[in-house]
mmCIF file of C-alpha atoms and ligand atoms in Angstrom:
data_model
loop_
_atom_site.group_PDB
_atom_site.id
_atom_site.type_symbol
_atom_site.label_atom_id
_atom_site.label_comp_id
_atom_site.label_asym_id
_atom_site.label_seq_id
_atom_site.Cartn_x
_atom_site.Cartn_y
_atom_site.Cartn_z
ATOM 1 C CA UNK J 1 95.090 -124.479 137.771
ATOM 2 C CA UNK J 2 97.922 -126.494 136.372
ATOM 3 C CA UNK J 3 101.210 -126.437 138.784
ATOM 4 C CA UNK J 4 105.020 -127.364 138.332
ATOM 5 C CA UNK J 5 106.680 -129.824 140.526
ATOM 6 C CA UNK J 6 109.617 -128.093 142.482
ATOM 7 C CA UNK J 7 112.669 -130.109 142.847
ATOM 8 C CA UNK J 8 112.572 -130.370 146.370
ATOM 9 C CA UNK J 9 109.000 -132.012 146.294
ATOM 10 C CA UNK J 10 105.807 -130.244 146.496
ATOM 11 C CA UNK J 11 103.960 -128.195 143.629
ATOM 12 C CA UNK J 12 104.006 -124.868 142.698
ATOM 13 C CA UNK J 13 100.925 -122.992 140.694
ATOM 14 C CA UNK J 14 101.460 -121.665 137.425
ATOM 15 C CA UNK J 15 100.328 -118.503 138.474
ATOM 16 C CA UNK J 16 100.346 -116.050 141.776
ATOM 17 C CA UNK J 17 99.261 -113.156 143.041
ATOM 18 C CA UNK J 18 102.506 -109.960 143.216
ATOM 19 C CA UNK J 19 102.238 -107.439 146.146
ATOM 20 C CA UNK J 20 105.040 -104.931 144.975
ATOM 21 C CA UNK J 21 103.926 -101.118 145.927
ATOM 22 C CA UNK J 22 101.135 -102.911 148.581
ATOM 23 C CA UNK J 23 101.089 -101.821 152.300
ATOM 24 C CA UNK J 24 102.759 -98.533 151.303
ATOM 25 C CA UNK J 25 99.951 -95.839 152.143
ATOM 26 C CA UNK J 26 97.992 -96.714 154.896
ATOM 27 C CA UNK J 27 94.848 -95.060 153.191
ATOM 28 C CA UNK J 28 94.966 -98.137 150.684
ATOM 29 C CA UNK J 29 95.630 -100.866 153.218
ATOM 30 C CA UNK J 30 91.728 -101.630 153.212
ATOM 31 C CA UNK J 31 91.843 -101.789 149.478
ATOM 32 C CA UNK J 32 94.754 -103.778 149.440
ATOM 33 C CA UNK J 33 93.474 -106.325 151.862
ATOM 34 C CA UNK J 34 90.396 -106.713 150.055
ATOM 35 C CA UNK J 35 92.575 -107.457 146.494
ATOM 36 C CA UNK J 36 94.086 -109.951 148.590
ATOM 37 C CA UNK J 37 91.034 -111.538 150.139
ATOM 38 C CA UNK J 38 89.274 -111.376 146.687
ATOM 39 C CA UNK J 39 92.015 -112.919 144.997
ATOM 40 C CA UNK J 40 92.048 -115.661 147.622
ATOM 41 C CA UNK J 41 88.087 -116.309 146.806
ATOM 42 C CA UNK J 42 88.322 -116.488 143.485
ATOM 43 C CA UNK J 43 91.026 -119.490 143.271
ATOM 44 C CA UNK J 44 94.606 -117.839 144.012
ATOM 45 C CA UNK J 45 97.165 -120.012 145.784
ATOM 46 C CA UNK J 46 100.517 -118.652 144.995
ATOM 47 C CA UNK J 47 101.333 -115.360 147.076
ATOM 48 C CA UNK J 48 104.325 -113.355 146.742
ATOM 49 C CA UNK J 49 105.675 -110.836 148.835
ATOM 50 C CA UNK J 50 109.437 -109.631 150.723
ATOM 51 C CA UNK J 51 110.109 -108.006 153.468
ATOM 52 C CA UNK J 52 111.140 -104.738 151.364
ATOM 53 C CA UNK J 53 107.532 -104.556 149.813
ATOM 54 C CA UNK J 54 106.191 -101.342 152.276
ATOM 55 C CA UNK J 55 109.145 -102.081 154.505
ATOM 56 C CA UNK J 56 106.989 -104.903 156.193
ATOM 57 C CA UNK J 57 103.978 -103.374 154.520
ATOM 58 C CA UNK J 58 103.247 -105.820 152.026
ATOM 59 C CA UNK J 59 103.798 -108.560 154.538
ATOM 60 C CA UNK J 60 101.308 -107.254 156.845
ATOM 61 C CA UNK J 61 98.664 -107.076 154.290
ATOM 62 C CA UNK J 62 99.260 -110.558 153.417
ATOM 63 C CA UNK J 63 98.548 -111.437 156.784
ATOM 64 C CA UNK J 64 95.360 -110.217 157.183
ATOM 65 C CA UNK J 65 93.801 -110.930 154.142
ATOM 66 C CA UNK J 66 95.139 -114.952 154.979
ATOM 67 C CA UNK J 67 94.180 -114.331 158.371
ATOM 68 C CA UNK J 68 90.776 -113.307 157.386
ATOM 69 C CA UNK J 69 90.333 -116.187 154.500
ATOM 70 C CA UNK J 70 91.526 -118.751 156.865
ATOM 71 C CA UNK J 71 88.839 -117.660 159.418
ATOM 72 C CA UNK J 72 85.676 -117.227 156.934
ATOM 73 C CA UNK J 73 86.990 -120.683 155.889
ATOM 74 C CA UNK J 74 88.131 -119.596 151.971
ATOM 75 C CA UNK J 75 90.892 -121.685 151.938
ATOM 76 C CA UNK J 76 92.695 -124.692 153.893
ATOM 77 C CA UNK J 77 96.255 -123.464 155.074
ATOM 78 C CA UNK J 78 97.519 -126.284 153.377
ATOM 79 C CA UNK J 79 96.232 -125.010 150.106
ATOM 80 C CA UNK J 80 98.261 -121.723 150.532
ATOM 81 C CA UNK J 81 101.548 -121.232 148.961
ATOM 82 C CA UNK J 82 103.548 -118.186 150.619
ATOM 83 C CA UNK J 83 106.158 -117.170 149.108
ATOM 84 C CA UNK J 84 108.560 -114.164 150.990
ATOM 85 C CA UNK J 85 112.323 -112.872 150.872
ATOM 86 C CA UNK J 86 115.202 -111.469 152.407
ATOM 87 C CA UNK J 87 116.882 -108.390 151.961
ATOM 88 C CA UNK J 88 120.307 -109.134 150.486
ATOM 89 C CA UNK J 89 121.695 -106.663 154.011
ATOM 90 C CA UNK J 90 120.051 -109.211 156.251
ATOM 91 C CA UNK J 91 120.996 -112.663 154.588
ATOM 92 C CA UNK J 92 123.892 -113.831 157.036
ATOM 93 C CA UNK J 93 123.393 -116.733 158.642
ATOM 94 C CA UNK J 94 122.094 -114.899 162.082
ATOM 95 C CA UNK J 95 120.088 -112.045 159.872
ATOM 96 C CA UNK J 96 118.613 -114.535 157.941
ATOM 97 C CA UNK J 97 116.979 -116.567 160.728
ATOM 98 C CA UNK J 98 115.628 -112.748 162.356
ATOM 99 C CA UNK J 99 114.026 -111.608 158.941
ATOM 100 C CA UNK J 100 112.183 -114.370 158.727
ATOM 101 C CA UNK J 101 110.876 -115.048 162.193
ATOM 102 C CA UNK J 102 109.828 -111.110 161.556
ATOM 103 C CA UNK J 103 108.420 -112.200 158.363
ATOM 104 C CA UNK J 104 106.545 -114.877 159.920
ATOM 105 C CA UNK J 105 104.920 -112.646 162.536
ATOM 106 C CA UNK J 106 103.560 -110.074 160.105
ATOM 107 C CA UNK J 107 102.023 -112.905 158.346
ATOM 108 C CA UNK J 108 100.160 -114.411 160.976
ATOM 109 C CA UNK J 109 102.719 -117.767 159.761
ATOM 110 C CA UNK J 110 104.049 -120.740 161.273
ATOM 111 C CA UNK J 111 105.905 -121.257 158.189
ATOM 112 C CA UNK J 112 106.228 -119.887 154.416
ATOM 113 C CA UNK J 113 106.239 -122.126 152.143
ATOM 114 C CA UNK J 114 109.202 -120.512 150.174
ATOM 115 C CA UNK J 115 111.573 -118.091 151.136
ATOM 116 C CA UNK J 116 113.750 -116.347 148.870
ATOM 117 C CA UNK J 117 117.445 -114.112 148.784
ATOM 118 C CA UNK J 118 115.857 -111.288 147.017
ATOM 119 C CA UNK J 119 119.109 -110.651 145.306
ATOM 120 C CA UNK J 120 122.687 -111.072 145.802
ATOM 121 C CA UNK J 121 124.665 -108.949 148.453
ATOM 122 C CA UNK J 122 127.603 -108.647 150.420
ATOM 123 C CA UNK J 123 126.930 -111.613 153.413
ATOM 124 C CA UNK J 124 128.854 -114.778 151.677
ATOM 125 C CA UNK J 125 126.504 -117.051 149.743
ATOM 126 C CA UNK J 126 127.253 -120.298 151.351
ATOM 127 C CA UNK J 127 126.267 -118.188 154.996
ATOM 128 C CA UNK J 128 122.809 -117.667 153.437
ATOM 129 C CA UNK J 129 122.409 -121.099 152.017
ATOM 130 C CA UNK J 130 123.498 -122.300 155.442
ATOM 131 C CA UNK J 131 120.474 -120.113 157.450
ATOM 132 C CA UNK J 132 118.300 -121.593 154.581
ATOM 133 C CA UNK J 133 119.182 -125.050 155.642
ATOM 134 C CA UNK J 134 118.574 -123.951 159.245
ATOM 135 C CA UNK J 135 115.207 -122.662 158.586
ATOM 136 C CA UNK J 136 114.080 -125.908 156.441
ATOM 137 C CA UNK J 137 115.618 -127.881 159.255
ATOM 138 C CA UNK J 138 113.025 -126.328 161.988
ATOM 139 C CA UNK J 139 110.417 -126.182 159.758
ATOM 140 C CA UNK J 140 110.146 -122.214 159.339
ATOM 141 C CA UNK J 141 110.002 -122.391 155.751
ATOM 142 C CA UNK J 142 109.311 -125.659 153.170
ATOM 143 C CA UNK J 143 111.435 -124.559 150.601
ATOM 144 C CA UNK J 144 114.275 -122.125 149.741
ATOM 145 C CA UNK J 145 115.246 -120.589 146.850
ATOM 146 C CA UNK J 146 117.149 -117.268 145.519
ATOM 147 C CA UNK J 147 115.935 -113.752 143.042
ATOM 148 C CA UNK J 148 117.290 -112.012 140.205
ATOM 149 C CA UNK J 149 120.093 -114.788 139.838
ATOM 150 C CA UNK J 150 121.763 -115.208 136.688
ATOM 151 C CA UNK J 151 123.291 -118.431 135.152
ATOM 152 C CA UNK J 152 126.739 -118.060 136.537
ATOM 153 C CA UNK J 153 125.434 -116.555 139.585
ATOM 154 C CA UNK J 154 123.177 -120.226 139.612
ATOM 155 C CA UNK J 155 126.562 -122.326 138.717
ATOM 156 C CA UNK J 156 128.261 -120.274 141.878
ATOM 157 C CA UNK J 157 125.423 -121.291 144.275
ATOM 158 C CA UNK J 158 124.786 -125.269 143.461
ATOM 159 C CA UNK J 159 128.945 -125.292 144.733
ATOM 160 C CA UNK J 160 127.868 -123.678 147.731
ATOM 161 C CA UNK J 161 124.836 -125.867 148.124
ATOM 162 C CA UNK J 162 126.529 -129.604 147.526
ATOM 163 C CA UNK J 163 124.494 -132.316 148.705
ATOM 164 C CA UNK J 164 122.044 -130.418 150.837
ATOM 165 C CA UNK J 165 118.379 -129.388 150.233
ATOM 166 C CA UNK J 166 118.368 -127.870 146.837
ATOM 167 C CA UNK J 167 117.534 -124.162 145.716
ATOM 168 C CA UNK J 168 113.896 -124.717 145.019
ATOM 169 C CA UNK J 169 113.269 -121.845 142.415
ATOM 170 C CA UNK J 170 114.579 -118.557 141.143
ATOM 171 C CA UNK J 171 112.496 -115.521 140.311
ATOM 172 C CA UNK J 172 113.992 -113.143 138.064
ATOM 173 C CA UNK J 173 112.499 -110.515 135.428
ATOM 174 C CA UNK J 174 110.637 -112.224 132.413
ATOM 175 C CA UNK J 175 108.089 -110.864 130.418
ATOM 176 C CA UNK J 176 107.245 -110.243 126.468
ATOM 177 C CA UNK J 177 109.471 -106.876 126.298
ATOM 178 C CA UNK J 178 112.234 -108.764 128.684
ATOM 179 C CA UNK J 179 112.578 -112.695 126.934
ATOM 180 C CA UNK J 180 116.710 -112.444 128.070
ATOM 181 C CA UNK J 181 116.068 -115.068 130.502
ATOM 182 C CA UNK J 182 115.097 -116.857 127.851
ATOM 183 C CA UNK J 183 118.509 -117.913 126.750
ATOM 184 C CA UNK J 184 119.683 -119.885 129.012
ATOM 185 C CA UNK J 185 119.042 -119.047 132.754
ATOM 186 C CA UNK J 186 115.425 -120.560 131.881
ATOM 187 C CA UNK J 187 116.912 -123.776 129.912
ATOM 188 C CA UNK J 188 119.962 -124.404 132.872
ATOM 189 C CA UNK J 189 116.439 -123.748 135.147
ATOM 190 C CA UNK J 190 114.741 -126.697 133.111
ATOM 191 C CA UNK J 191 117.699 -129.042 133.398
ATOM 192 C CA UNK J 192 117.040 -129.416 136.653
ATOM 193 C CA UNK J 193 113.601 -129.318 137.336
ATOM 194 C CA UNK J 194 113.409 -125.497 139.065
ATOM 195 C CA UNK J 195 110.907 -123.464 137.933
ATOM 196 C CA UNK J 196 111.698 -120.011 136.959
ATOM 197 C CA UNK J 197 109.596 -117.033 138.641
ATOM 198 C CA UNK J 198 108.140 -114.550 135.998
ATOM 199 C CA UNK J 199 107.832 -111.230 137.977
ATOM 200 C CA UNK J 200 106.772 -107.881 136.603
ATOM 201 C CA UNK J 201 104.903 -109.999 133.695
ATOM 202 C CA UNK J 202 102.955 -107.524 132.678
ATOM 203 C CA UNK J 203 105.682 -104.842 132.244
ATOM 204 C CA UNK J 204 104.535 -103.516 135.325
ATOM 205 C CA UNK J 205 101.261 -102.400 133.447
ATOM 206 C CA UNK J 206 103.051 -101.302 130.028
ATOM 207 C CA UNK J 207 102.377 -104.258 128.067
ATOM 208 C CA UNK J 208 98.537 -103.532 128.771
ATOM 209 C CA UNK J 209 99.115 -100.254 126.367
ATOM 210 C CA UNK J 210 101.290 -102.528 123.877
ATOM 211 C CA UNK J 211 99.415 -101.619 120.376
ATOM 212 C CA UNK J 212 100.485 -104.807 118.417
ATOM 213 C CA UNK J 213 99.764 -106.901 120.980
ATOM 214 C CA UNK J 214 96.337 -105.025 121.948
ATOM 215 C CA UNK J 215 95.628 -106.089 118.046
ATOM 216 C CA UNK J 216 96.810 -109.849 118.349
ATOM 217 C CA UNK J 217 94.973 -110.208 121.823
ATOM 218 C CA UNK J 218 91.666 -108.334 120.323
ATOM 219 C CA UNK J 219 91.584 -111.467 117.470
ATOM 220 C CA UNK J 220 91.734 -113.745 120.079
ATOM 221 C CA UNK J 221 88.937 -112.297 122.317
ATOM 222 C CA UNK J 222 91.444 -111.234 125.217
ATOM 223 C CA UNK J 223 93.045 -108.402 126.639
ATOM 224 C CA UNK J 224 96.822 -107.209 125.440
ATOM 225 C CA UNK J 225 97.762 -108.243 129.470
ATOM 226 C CA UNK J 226 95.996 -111.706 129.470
ATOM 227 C CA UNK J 227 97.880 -112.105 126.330
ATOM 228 C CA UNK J 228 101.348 -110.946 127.648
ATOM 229 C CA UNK J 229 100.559 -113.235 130.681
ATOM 230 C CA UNK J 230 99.460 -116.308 128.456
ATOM 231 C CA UNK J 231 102.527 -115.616 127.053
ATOM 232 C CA UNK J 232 105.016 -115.934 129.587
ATOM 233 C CA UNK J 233 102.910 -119.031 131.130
ATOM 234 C CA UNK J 234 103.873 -120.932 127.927
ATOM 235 C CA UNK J 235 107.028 -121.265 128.713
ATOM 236 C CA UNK J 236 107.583 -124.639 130.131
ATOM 237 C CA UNK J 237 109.254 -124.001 133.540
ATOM 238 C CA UNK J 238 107.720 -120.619 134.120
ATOM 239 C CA UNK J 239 105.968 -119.129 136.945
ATOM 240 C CA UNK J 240 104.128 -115.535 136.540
ATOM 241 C CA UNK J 241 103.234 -113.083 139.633
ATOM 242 C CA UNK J 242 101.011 -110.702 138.232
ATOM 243 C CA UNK J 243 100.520 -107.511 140.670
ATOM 244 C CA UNK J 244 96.842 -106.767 140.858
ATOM 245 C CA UNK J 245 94.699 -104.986 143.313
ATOM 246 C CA UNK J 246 91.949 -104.112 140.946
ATOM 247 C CA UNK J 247 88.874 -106.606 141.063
ATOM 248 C CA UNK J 248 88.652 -106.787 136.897
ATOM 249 C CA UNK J 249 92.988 -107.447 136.683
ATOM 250 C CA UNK J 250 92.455 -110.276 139.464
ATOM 251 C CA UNK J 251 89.527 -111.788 137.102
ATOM 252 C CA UNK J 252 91.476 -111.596 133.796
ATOM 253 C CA UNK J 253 94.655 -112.930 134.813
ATOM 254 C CA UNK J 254 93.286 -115.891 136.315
ATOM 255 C CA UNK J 255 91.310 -116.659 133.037
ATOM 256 C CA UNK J 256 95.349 -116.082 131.655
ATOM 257 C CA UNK J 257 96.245 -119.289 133.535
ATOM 258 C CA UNK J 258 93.783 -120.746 131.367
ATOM 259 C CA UNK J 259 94.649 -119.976 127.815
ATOM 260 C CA UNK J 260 96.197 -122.014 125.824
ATOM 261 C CA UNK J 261 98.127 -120.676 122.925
ATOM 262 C CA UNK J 262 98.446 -122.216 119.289
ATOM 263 C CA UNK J 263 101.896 -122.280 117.539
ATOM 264 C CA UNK J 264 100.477 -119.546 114.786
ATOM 265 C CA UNK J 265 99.709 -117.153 117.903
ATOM 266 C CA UNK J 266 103.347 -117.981 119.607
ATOM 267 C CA UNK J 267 104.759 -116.964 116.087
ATOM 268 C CA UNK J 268 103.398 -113.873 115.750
ATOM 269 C CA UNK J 269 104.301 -113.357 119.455
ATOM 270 C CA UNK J 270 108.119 -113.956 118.821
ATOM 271 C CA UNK J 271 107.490 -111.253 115.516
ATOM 272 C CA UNK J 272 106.565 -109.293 117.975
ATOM 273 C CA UNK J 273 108.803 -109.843 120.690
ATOM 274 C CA UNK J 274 111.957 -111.468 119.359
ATOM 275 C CA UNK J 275 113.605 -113.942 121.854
ATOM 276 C CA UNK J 276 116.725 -113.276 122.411
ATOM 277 C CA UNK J 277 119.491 -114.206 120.225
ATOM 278 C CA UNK J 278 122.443 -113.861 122.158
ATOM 279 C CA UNK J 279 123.371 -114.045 126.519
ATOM 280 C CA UNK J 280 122.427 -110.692 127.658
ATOM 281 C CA UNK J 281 123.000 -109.282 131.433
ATOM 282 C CA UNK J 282 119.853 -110.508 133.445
ATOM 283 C CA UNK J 283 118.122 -107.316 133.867
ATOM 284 C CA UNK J 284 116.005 -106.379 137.195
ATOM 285 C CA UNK J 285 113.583 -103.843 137.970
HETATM 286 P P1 NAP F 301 103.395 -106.414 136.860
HETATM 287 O O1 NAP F 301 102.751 -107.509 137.594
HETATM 288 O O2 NAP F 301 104.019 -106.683 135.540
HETATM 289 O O3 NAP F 301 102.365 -105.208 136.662
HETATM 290 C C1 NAP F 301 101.558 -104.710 137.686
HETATM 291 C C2 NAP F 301 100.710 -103.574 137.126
HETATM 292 O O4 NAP F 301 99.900 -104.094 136.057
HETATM 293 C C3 NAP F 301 99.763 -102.948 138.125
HETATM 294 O O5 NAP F 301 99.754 -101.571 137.859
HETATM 295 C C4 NAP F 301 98.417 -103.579 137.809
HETATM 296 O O6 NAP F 301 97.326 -102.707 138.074
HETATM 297 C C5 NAP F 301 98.556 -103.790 136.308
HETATM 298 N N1 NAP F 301 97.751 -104.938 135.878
HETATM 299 C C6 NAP F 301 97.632 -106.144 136.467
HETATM 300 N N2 NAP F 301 96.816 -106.943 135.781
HETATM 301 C C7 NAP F 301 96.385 -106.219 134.710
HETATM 302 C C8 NAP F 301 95.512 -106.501 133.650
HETATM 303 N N3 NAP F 301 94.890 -107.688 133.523
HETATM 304 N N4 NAP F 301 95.285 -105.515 132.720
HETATM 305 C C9 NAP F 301 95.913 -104.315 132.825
HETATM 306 N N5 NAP F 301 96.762 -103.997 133.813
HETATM 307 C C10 NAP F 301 96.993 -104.943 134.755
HETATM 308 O O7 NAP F 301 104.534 -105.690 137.752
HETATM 309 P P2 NAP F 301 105.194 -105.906 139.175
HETATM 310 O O8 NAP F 301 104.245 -105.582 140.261
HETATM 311 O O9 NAP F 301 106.493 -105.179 139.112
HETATM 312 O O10 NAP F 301 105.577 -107.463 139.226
HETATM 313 C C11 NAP F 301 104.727 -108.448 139.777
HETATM 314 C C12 NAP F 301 105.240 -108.951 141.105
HETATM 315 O O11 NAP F 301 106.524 -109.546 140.974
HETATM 316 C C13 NAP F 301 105.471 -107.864 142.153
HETATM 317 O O12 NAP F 301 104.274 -107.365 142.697
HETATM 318 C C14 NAP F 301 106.342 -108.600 143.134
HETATM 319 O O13 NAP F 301 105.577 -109.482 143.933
HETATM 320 C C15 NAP F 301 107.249 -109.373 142.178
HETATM 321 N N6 NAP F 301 108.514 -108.656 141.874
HETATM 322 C C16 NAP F 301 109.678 -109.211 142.331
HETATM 323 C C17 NAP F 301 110.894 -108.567 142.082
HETATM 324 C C18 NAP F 301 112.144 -109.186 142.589
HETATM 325 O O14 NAP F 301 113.200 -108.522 142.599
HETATM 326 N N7 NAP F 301 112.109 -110.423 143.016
HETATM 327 C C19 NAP F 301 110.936 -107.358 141.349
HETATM 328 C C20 NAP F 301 109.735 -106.850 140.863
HETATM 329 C C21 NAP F 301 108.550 -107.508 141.129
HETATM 330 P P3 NAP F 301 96.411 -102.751 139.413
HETATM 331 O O15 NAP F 301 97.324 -103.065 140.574
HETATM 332 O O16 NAP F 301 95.845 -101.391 139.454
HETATM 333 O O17 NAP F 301 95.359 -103.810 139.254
#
């Protein structure tokens, strides 16, 4: 699978694997696993999760399922790239530190490989940049980076960062029905080299039902969703976490990484799905 280089070393993959809504119901935690393990087996690297997802939940989940893979002998450690976050509430420069060694022990981790401020709170940024540092420092997590940042919220935290280890990547909403991003948080983003994480690519399912797109996708042998997730992979820069648990979404969205998309196709994507033409408030889901 093709990666992007982060710009604090080390390589990302173009695609990963979202666990939003997983380890909610413990009557699906078998189910959830398994997504995880499959996705693992059939060539997955990238997995992101947050402490919110199931309130620890999600986390746990992830855990296992790496747990598991690492043990059958799936996948090398190395190979894995874990990315988690911390509540906004817990981002001071103590909290920070205790979320993640919590983190770390529902994942079965000696480190994650990126750890993110889900989104901006009420602790000072330059307290949270400061735990990152501390974290990178004892080798707790490999890189750092923030969520649901806009531009000027970007601008405000390279001041607060100066010369120490860079913000590594920002994942914000980005998807066919939600291009804003595309403005310029993704071209300030490509200026310097930090990939931009795609989440809710899909919608959150609704771009599966998206009739135009169903039509486009059906002319190119795909599904509306592959198409939606080809889509957002095109973007130079751009990262997408597709959610999936069931077995056929894991296949085709893998097979997304892989499609490459003519400029005829990316024309009548923008018909479409106009990019924007303006700055518009960065939404979030
Ligand atoms: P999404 O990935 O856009 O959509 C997930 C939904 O689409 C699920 O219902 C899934 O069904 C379905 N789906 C997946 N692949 C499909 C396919 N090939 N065809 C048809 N349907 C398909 O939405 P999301 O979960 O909101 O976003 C993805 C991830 O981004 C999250 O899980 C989370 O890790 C992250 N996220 C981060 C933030 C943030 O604030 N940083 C916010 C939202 C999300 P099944 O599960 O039944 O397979």
């Amino acid at each position: 699978m093709r990666t992007l280089s982060l710009p604090t070393g080390g390589e990302m993959p173009v695609l990963g694997l979202g666990t939003w809504r997983m380890g909610e119901n413990a009557d699906q935690r078998t189910a959830e696993v398994k997504a995880v393990r499959d996705a693992i087996a059939l060539g997955y690297r990238l997995i992101d999760t947050a402490e919110m997802y199931g309130e620890g939940g999600a986390e746990t989940v992830v855990g296992q399922a790496i747990g598991e893979a690492l043990r059958a002998g799936d996948v090398r450690r190395e190979a894995l790239f874990v990315v988690s976050k911390v509540y906004p509430h817990n981002a001071s420069r103590r909290g920070t530190r205790e979320a993640c060694e919590r983190s770390l022990k529902r994942l079965g981790l000696d480190a994650i490989d990126l750890y993110l401020l889900h989104w901006r709170g009420n602790h000072p940024l330059h307290e949270t940049v400061a735990a990152m540092h501390a974290l990178l420092a004892d080798g707790r997590i490999a890189h750092w980076g923030v969520s649901n940042f806009d531009t000027d919220d970007m601008q405000e935290l390279a001041q607060c960062v100066g010369d120490g280890p860079a913000c590594a990547a920002n994942q914000v909403y980005l998807s066919l029905g939600e291009r804003g991003p595309e403005f310029s948080l993704l071209p300030w983003q490509r200026e310097r080299g930090m990939p931009l994480m795609a989440y809710s690519p899909i919608d959150q399912g609704a771009l599966a039902h998206d009739k135009g797109l169903g039509e486009l996708a059906a002319r190119l042998g795909v599904t509306a969703a592959q198409l939606a997730l080809a889509a957002v992979m095109a973007r130079p820069g751009v990262v997408a976490i597709p959610k999936a648990v069931r077995s056929a979404h894991l296949k085709q969205n893998l097979a997304a990484a892989e499609l490459q998309l003519d400029a005829a196709t990316l024309a009548a994507l923008d018909r479409l799905h106009p990019p924007p033409r303006r700055k518009t408030p960065l939404a979030m889901i």
